[in-house]
Amino acid sequence: MSEFTGFRTRWRRIALGLALGLGAGAVFSWAKTPIPWMIGPLVTIGLVKLLGGKPEVLPYGRQGGQWFIGSAVGIYFTPAVLVALLGYVGWIFLGAILTMVLAALGGLLLARMSGVDRTSCYFATVPGGAAEMSVLAMKYGGNVPAVAISQSLRVSTLVLVIPAVLTYTGFADLDRTAVDMLPPFNVEKFFVLIGITLASAVAFAKLRIQNAWMMGSLISSAVVAASGITLSRVPVEIIDVAQVMLGMALGSRFEREFFLRYKLFIPYALFNGFFLMVACAGVAIGIAWASGLPLGSVLLALAPGGIGEMAITAKGLELGVATVTAFQFVRITAANFSPPVVFPLMRKLGGRWLARSR
């Protein structure tokens, strides 16, 4: 089914959603909040939905936002930046492994507290993307609503909390070197860039690769930059609109009826989300101390959110965009592609912590 299905009957709700999202972004920008164009729509659309309103997201708005954000973030991976990142490859993989271990422990804790089966709680906790983890939970017999609630609450809370904490503790705007190295905006080269990234995103989607619009545009943009080809930066106005699309997509998950139906599970999901955030922050402090990487960048790099949300947060706060994206990319890849190996192995070994409760 296409996202344009029923457009004639939905266009008023879509227009309402766009008006609310853009208006909220403008208000939060005027108030000078961190990453206002994503947080404003998230808060506003989420509240309206919880109060019973029916605003809708622009068809393929989330995918379009991911496409432009991936294109904007990938150009940070210049040859010089890649050489620097190679020195931290071990720390990047260690961060991914430790985050996955913490997520598994968090899943155990969530299952013990809530009584929900362990398979569902595993996918509810692993930071691999709300939609992607819900699909995998369905494949392995998990409780999809529980996964969707936990993932949505954790990512939304993270987007609201992390930028404010990093900004008001003085970590923002500490890594302008990469920002200053970005190529200037050039109309012709900009269209070449988005043409390449659009083709890659569509190809990833056709191949049914998880998080295709973000991953396809990010990887292709990074390959171009790493090859030493200089194209164009993405205009800030387009990035702001992309943030609005992501914020609206996050806020639109807060369906009133859905949350009322599963309201008893919400406190457990919130506690689990905060547990994982604090635990990942502890790992980030250790890795920053041992590796010499800037603490602000590592805190964001290991934050258990989505790659799109964390990448645009790094860009908005002028932290280490390439560092954050590299850590997030490795972790989200592990989260999405490890279950076909992990689940059969754990069940074969009698791993009751991953086996579904009977």
CSV table of C-alpha atoms in Angstrom, one decimal:
chain,number,residue,atom,x,y,z
A,1,MET,CA,0.0,0.0,0.0
A,2,SER,CA,1.3,3.4,-1.0
A,3,GLU,CA,1.7,6.3,1.5
A,4,PHE,CA,-0.5,8.3,-1.0
A,5,THR,CA,-3.4,5.9,-0.5
A,6,GLY,CA,-6.5,7.9,0.5
A,7,PHE,CA,-4.7,11.2,0.0
A,8,ARG,CA,-7.9,13.0,-1.1
A,9,THR,CA,-9.5,12.3,2.2
A,10,ARG,CA,-6.3,12.9,4.3
A,11,TRP,CA,-4.9,16.0,2.7
A,12,ARG,CA,-6.4,18.3,5.4
A,13,ARG,CA,-4.8,16.3,8.2
A,14,ILE,CA,-1.5,16.3,6.3
A,15,ALA,CA,-1.7,20.1,5.8
A,16,LEU,CA,-2.5,20.4,9.5
A,17,GLY,CA,0.5,18.3,10.4
A,18,LEU,CA,2.8,20.4,8.1
A,19,ALA,CA,1.5,23.6,9.6
A,20,LEU,CA,2.0,22.4,13.1
A,21,GLY,CA,5.5,21.0,12.4
A,22,LEU,CA,6.9,24.0,10.6
A,23,GLY,CA,5.2,26.4,13.0
A,24,ALA,CA,6.6,24.6,16.0
A,25,GLY,CA,10.1,24.5,14.5
A,26,ALA,CA,10.0,28.2,13.9
A,27,VAL,CA,8.8,28.9,17.5
A,28,PHE,CA,11.5,26.6,19.0
A,29,SER,CA,14.1,28.2,16.8
A,30,TRP,CA,13.0,31.7,18.0
A,31,ALA,CA,13.3,30.4,21.5
A,32,LYS,CA,16.9,29.2,20.7
A,33,THR,CA,16.4,25.6,21.9
A,34,PRO,CA,18.9,22.9,20.8
A,35,ILE,CA,18.0,21.4,17.4
A,36,PRO,CA,14.7,23.3,17.3
A,37,TRP,CA,13.5,22.1,13.9
A,38,MET,CA,13.4,18.5,15.1
A,39,ILE,CA,12.4,18.9,18.8
A,40,GLY,CA,9.6,21.4,18.1
A,41,PRO,CA,7.6,19.2,15.7
A,42,LEU,CA,8.3,16.1,17.9
A,43,VAL,CA,6.8,17.8,21.0
A,44,THR,CA,3.9,19.5,19.2
A,45,ILE,CA,2.8,16.6,17.0
A,46,GLY,CA,3.2,14.2,19.9
A,47,LEU,CA,1.1,16.3,22.3
A,48,VAL,CA,-1.6,16.9,19.7
A,49,LYS,CA,-1.8,13.2,19.0
A,50,LEU,CA,-2.0,12.3,22.7
A,51,LEU,CA,-4.8,14.8,23.1
A,52,GLY,CA,-6.8,13.1,20.3
A,53,GLY,CA,-5.8,15.2,17.4
A,54,LYS,CA,-5.3,13.7,13.9
A,55,PRO,CA,-2.4,15.5,12.2
A,56,GLU,CA,-0.6,13.3,9.7
A,57,VAL,CA,2.9,13.3,8.3
A,58,LEU,CA,3.6,14.2,4.7
A,59,PRO,CA,3.7,11.0,2.6
A,60,TYR,CA,7.3,9.8,2.3
A,61,GLY,CA,8.3,12.8,4.5
A,62,ARG,CA,10.3,10.7,6.9
A,63,GLN,CA,12.1,9.0,4.0
A,64,GLY,CA,12.8,12.4,2.4
A,65,GLY,CA,14.2,13.7,5.6
A,66,GLN,CA,16.5,10.7,6.0
A,67,TRP,CA,17.6,11.1,2.4
A,68,PHE,CA,18.7,14.7,2.8
A,69,ILE,CA,20.2,14.1,6.3
A,70,GLY,CA,22.2,11.1,5.0
A,71,SER,CA,23.4,13.2,2.1
A,72,ALA,CA,24.5,16.0,4.4
A,73,VAL,CA,26.2,13.8,6.9
A,74,GLY,CA,28.1,11.6,4.4
A,75,ILE,CA,30.1,14.5,3.0
A,76,TYR,CA,32.0,14.8,6.3
A,77,PHE,CA,33.8,11.6,5.5
A,78,THR,CA,36.7,13.2,3.6
A,79,PRO,CA,40.0,11.3,3.2
A,80,ALA,CA,41.5,13.2,6.1
A,81,VAL,CA,38.6,12.4,8.4
A,82,LEU,CA,38.7,8.7,7.4
A,83,VAL,CA,42.4,8.5,8.2
A,84,ALA,CA,41.7,10.0,11.6
A,85,LEU,CA,38.8,7.6,12.2
A,86,LEU,CA,41.0,4.6,11.3
A,87,GLY,CA,42.9,5.2,14.5
A,88,TYR,CA,39.7,4.6,16.5
A,89,VAL,CA,38.3,1.6,14.7
A,90,GLY,CA,38.9,-0.6,17.7
A,91,TRP,CA,37.0,1.8,20.0
A,92,ILE,CA,34.2,2.1,17.5
A,93,PHE,CA,33.7,-1.7,17.5
A,94,LEU,CA,34.1,-1.9,21.2
A,95,GLY,CA,31.5,0.7,21.7
A,96,ALA,CA,29.1,-1.2,19.5
A,97,ILE,CA,29.7,-4.5,21.3
A,98,LEU,CA,29.3,-3.0,24.8
A,99,THR,CA,26.1,-1.1,23.7
A,100,MET,CA,24.6,-4.4,22.4
A,101,VAL,CA,25.6,-6.2,25.7
A,102,LEU,CA,24.0,-3.4,27.7
A,103,ALA,CA,20.9,-3.6,25.6
A,104,ALA,CA,20.6,-7.4,26.1
A,105,LEU,CA,20.9,-6.8,29.9
A,106,GLY,CA,18.3,-4.1,29.7
A,107,GLY,CA,16.1,-6.5,27.9
A,108,LEU,CA,16.5,-9.0,30.7
A,109,LEU,CA,15.6,-6.3,33.2
A,110,LEU,CA,12.6,-5.2,31.2
A,111,ALA,CA,11.3,-8.8,31.0
A,112,ARG,CA,11.8,-9.3,34.7
A,113,MET,CA,10.0,-6.1,35.6
A,114,SER,CA,7.1,-6.2,33.1
A,115,GLY,CA,6.5,-9.9,32.6
A,116,VAL,CA,6.7,-9.5,28.8
A,117,ASP,CA,8.5,-12.2,26.9
A,118,ARG,CA,12.3,-11.9,26.6
A,119,THR,CA,12.4,-11.9,22.8
A,120,SER,CA,10.1,-8.8,22.7
A,121,CYS,CA,12.1,-7.1,25.5
A,122,TYR,CA,15.4,-7.8,23.6
A,123,PHE,CA,14.1,-6.0,20.5
A,124,ALA,CA,12.4,-3.3,22.6
A,125,THR,CA,15.8,-2.4,24.1
A,126,VAL,CA,18.3,-2.9,21.3
A,127,PRO,CA,19.0,0.6,19.7
A,128,GLY,CA,18.6,-0.4,16.1
A,129,GLY,CA,15.6,1.8,14.9
A,130,ALA,CA,12.0,1.6,16.0
A,131,ALA,CA,10.6,0.4,12.7
A,132,GLU,CA,13.4,-2.0,12.0
A,133,MET,CA,13.3,-3.6,15.5
A,134,SER,CA,9.5,-3.9,15.3
A,135,VAL,CA,9.8,-5.8,12.0
A,136,LEU,CA,12.4,-8.1,13.4
A,137,ALA,CA,10.3,-8.7,16.5
A,138,MET,CA,7.4,-9.7,14.3
A,139,LYS,CA,9.7,-12.1,12.5
A,140,TYR,CA,10.9,-13.8,15.7
A,141,GLY,CA,7.5,-14.0,17.3
A,142,GLY,CA,7.8,-11.0,19.6
A,143,ASN,CA,5.2,-8.5,20.9
A,144,VAL,CA,5.3,-5.7,18.3
A,145,PRO,CA,3.4,-3.1,20.3
A,146,ALA,CA,5.7,-3.5,23.3
A,147,VAL,CA,8.7,-3.1,21.0
A,148,ALA,CA,7.2,0.0,19.2
A,149,ILE,CA,6.3,1.7,22.5
A,150,SER,CA,9.8,1.1,24.1
A,151,GLN,CA,11.7,2.2,21.0
A,152,SER,CA,9.6,5.3,20.3
A,153,LEU,CA,9.7,6.4,24.0
A,154,ARG,CA,13.5,5.9,24.3
A,155,VAL,CA,14.4,7.7,21.0
A,156,SER,CA,12.0,10.5,21.7
A,157,THR,CA,13.2,11.0,25.2
A,158,LEU,CA,16.8,10.9,24.0
A,159,VAL,CA,16.2,13.5,21.4
A,160,LEU,CA,14.6,15.8,24.0
A,161,VAL,CA,17.2,15.1,26.8
A,162,ILE,CA,20.6,14.7,25.1
A,163,PRO,CA,20.8,18.0,23.1
A,164,ALA,CA,19.8,20.0,26.1
A,165,VAL,CA,22.3,18.2,28.4
A,166,LEU,CA,25.2,18.6,25.9
A,167,THR,CA,24.3,22.2,25.2
A,168,TYR,CA,23.8,23.5,28.7
A,169,THR,CA,26.9,21.6,30.1
A,170,GLY,CA,29.1,23.3,27.5
A,171,PHE,CA,29.8,20.4,25.1
A,172,ALA,CA,28.1,22.0,22.0
A,173,ASP,CA,30.0,23.9,19.4
A,174,LEU,CA,33.4,22.4,20.4
A,175,ASP,CA,34.3,20.6,17.1
A,176,ARG,CA,34.1,23.1,14.3
A,177,THR,CA,37.1,21.8,12.4
A,178,ALA,CA,35.1,19.4,10.2
A,179,VAL,CA,32.4,21.9,9.7
A,180,ASP,CA,34.8,24.5,8.4
A,181,MET,CA,36.2,21.9,5.9
A,182,LEU,CA,32.9,21.3,4.2
A,183,PRO,CA,32.7,22.4,0.6
A,184,PRO,CA,30.7,25.5,-0.2
A,185,PHE,CA,27.2,25.3,-1.6
A,186,ASN,CA,27.1,24.9,-5.4
A,187,VAL,CA,23.8,24.5,-7.2
A,188,GLU,CA,25.0,22.1,-10.0
A,189,LYS,CA,27.2,20.0,-7.7
A,190,PHE,CA,24.3,19.9,-5.1
A,191,PHE,CA,22.0,18.3,-7.7
A,192,VAL,CA,24.7,15.8,-8.6
A,193,LEU,CA,25.1,14.9,-4.9
A,194,ILE,CA,21.4,14.4,-4.3
A,195,GLY,CA,21.0,12.5,-7.6
A,196,ILE,CA,23.6,10.0,-6.5
A,197,THR,CA,22.2,9.7,-3.0
A,198,LEU,CA,18.6,9.4,-4.3
A,199,ALA,CA,19.6,6.6,-6.6
A,200,SER,CA,21.4,4.8,-3.8
A,201,ALA,CA,18.5,5.2,-1.4
A,202,VAL,CA,16.0,3.8,-3.9
A,203,ALA,CA,18.4,0.9,-4.7
A,204,PHE,CA,18.7,0.1,-1.0
A,205,ALA,CA,14.9,0.2,-0.6
A,206,LYS,CA,14.4,-2.1,-3.6
A,207,LEU,CA,16.9,-4.5,-2.0
A,208,ARG,CA,14.9,-4.3,1.3
A,209,ILE,CA,17.9,-3.1,3.3
A,210,GLN,CA,17.0,-1.9,6.7
A,211,ASN,CA,16.8,1.9,7.1
A,212,ALA,CA,17.3,2.2,3.4
A,213,TRP,CA,16.8,5.9,2.9
A,214,MET,CA,19.3,6.9,5.6
A,215,MET,CA,21.8,4.2,4.9
A,216,GLY,CA,21.7,4.4,1.1
A,217,SER,CA,22.2,8.2,1.0
A,218,LEU,CA,24.8,8.2,3.8
A,219,ILE,CA,26.9,5.5,2.4
A,220,SER,CA,26.9,6.8,-1.2
A,221,SER,CA,27.6,10.4,0.0
A,222,ALA,CA,30.5,9.1,2.2
A,223,VAL,CA,31.9,7.1,-0.7
A,224,VAL,CA,32.0,10.2,-2.9
A,225,ALA,CA,33.6,12.3,-0.2
A,226,ALA,CA,36.1,9.6,0.7
A,227,SER,CA,37.1,9.3,-3.0
A,228,GLY,CA,38.3,12.9,-2.8
A,229,ILE,CA,35.5,14.2,-5.0
A,230,THR,CA,34.3,17.6,-3.8
A,231,LEU,CA,30.6,18.3,-4.5
A,232,SER,CA,28.5,20.6,-2.4
A,233,ARG,CA,27.2,21.0,1.1
A,234,VAL,CA,23.4,20.7,1.7
A,235,PRO,CA,21.8,24.1,2.4
A,236,VAL,CA,20.9,24.6,6.0
A,237,GLU,CA,17.3,25.4,5.0
A,238,ILE,CA,16.9,21.9,3.5
A,239,ILE,CA,18.4,20.4,6.6
A,240,ASP,CA,15.9,22.3,8.8
A,241,VAL,CA,13.0,20.9,6.7
A,242,ALA,CA,14.5,17.4,6.9
A,243,GLN,CA,14.6,17.8,10.7
A,244,VAL,CA,10.9,18.8,10.7
A,245,MET,CA,10.1,15.6,8.8
A,246,LEU,CA,12.0,13.5,11.3
A,247,GLY,CA,10.5,15.3,14.3
A,248,MET,CA,7.0,14.9,12.9
A,249,ALA,CA,7.6,11.2,12.2
A,250,LEU,CA,8.7,10.6,15.8
A,251,GLY,CA,5.8,12.6,17.2
A,252,SER,CA,3.2,10.9,15.1
A,253,ARG,CA,3.9,7.6,16.8
A,254,PHE,CA,2.2,8.8,20.0
A,255,GLU,CA,-1.3,7.6,19.1
A,256,ARG,CA,-3.7,8.2,22.0
A,257,GLU,CA,-5.6,4.9,21.7
A,258,PHE,CA,-2.4,2.9,21.3
A,259,PHE,CA,-0.8,4.3,24.4
A,260,LEU,CA,-4.0,4.0,26.5
A,261,ARG,CA,-4.2,0.4,25.5
A,262,TYR,CA,-0.7,-0.3,26.7
A,263,LYS,CA,-0.4,2.3,29.5
A,264,LEU,CA,0.6,-0.3,32.1
A,265,PHE,CA,3.7,-1.1,30.1
A,266,ILE,CA,4.8,2.5,29.6
A,267,PRO,CA,6.5,3.1,33.0
A,268,TYR,CA,8.6,0.0,32.5
A,269,ALA,CA,9.6,1.1,29.0
A,270,LEU,CA,10.5,4.6,30.3
A,271,PHE,CA,12.6,3.1,33.1
A,272,ASN,CA,14.3,0.8,30.7
A,273,GLY,CA,15.1,3.7,28.3
A,274,PHE,CA,16.7,5.7,31.1
A,275,PHE,CA,18.7,2.7,32.3
A,276,LEU,CA,20.1,2.2,28.8
A,277,MET,CA,20.9,5.9,28.4
A,278,VAL,CA,22.7,6.1,31.7
A,279,ALA,CA,24.6,2.8,31.1
A,280,CYS,CA,25.7,3.9,27.6
A,281,ALA,CA,26.8,7.3,29.0
A,282,GLY,CA,29.0,5.4,31.5
A,283,VAL,CA,30.6,3.4,28.7
A,284,ALA,CA,31.1,6.6,26.7
A,285,ILE,CA,32.9,8.3,29.6
A,286,GLY,CA,35.3,5.3,29.8
A,287,ILE,CA,36.0,5.2,26.1
A,288,ALA,CA,36.5,8.9,25.9
A,289,TRP,CA,39.0,8.7,28.8
A,290,ALA,CA,40.9,5.8,27.3
A,291,SER,CA,40.9,6.9,23.7
A,292,GLY,CA,41.3,10.6,24.0
A,293,LEU,CA,38.2,11.3,21.9
A,294,PRO,CA,36.2,14.4,22.9
A,295,LEU,CA,33.7,13.4,25.6
A,296,GLY,CA,30.8,15.3,24.1
A,297,SER,CA,31.2,13.5,20.8
A,298,VAL,CA,31.5,10.0,22.4
A,299,LEU,CA,28.4,10.6,24.6
A,300,LEU,CA,26.4,11.3,21.5
A,301,ALA,CA,28.1,8.5,19.5
A,302,LEU,CA,27.1,5.9,22.1
A,303,ALA,CA,23.6,7.3,22.8
A,304,PRO,CA,21.0,4.6,22.2
A,305,GLY,CA,19.1,6.5,19.5
A,306,GLY,CA,18.6,6.3,15.8
A,307,ILE,CA,21.4,7.1,13.4
A,308,GLY,CA,19.5,9.9,11.7
A,309,GLU,CA,18.5,11.5,14.9
A,310,MET,CA,21.9,11.3,16.4
A,311,ALA,CA,23.7,12.4,13.3
A,312,ILE,CA,21.6,15.5,12.9
A,313,THR,CA,22.0,16.2,16.6
A,314,ALA,CA,25.8,16.1,16.2
A,315,LYS,CA,25.5,18.4,13.2
A,316,GLY,CA,23.2,20.8,15.0
A,317,LEU,CA,25.5,20.9,18.1
A,318,GLU,CA,28.7,21.1,16.0
A,319,LEU,CA,30.1,18.0,17.6
A,320,GLY,CA,32.1,15.3,15.8
A,321,VAL,CA,29.6,14.4,13.1
A,322,ALA,CA,31.8,11.8,11.4
A,323,THR,CA,32.8,10.2,14.8
A,324,VAL,CA,29.2,10.1,16.0
A,325,THR,CA,28.0,8.7,12.6
A,326,ALA,CA,30.7,6.0,12.5
A,327,PHE,CA,29.9,4.7,16.0
A,328,GLN,CA,26.1,4.8,15.3
A,329,PHE,CA,26.6,3.1,11.9
A,330,VAL,CA,28.5,0.2,13.2
A,331,ARG,CA,26.1,-0.3,16.1
A,332,ILE,CA,22.9,-0.1,14.0
A,333,THR,CA,24.4,-2.5,11.4
A,334,ALA,CA,25.1,-5.0,14.2
A,335,ALA,CA,21.6,-4.5,15.6
A,336,ASN,CA,19.9,-5.2,12.3
A,337,PHE,CA,22.0,-8.0,10.9
A,338,SER,CA,23.0,-10.0,14.1
A,339,PRO,CA,19.6,-11.5,15.0
A,340,PRO,CA,19.7,-14.2,12.3
A,341,VAL,CA,23.0,-15.4,13.8
A,342,VAL,CA,22.4,-14.6,17.5
A,343,PHE,CA,18.9,-16.1,17.9
A,344,PRO,CA,19.6,-19.6,16.5
A,345,LEU,CA,22.9,-19.8,18.4
A,346,MET,CA,21.4,-18.8,21.7
A,347,ARG,CA,18.5,-21.2,21.3
A,348,LYS,CA,20.8,-24.0,20.3
A,349,LEU,CA,22.9,-23.3,23.4
A,350,GLY,CA,19.9,-23.1,25.6
A,351,GLY,CA,20.1,-19.4,26.0
A,352,ARG,CA,17.0,-18.8,28.0
A,353,TRP,CA,17.5,-15.0,28.2
A,354,LEU,CA,16.8,-14.8,24.4
A,355,ALA,CA,14.3,-17.7,24.1
A,356,ARG,CA,10.7,-16.6,24.2
A,357,SER,CA,8.9,-17.1,27.5
A,358,ARG,CA,6.3,-19.8,27.4
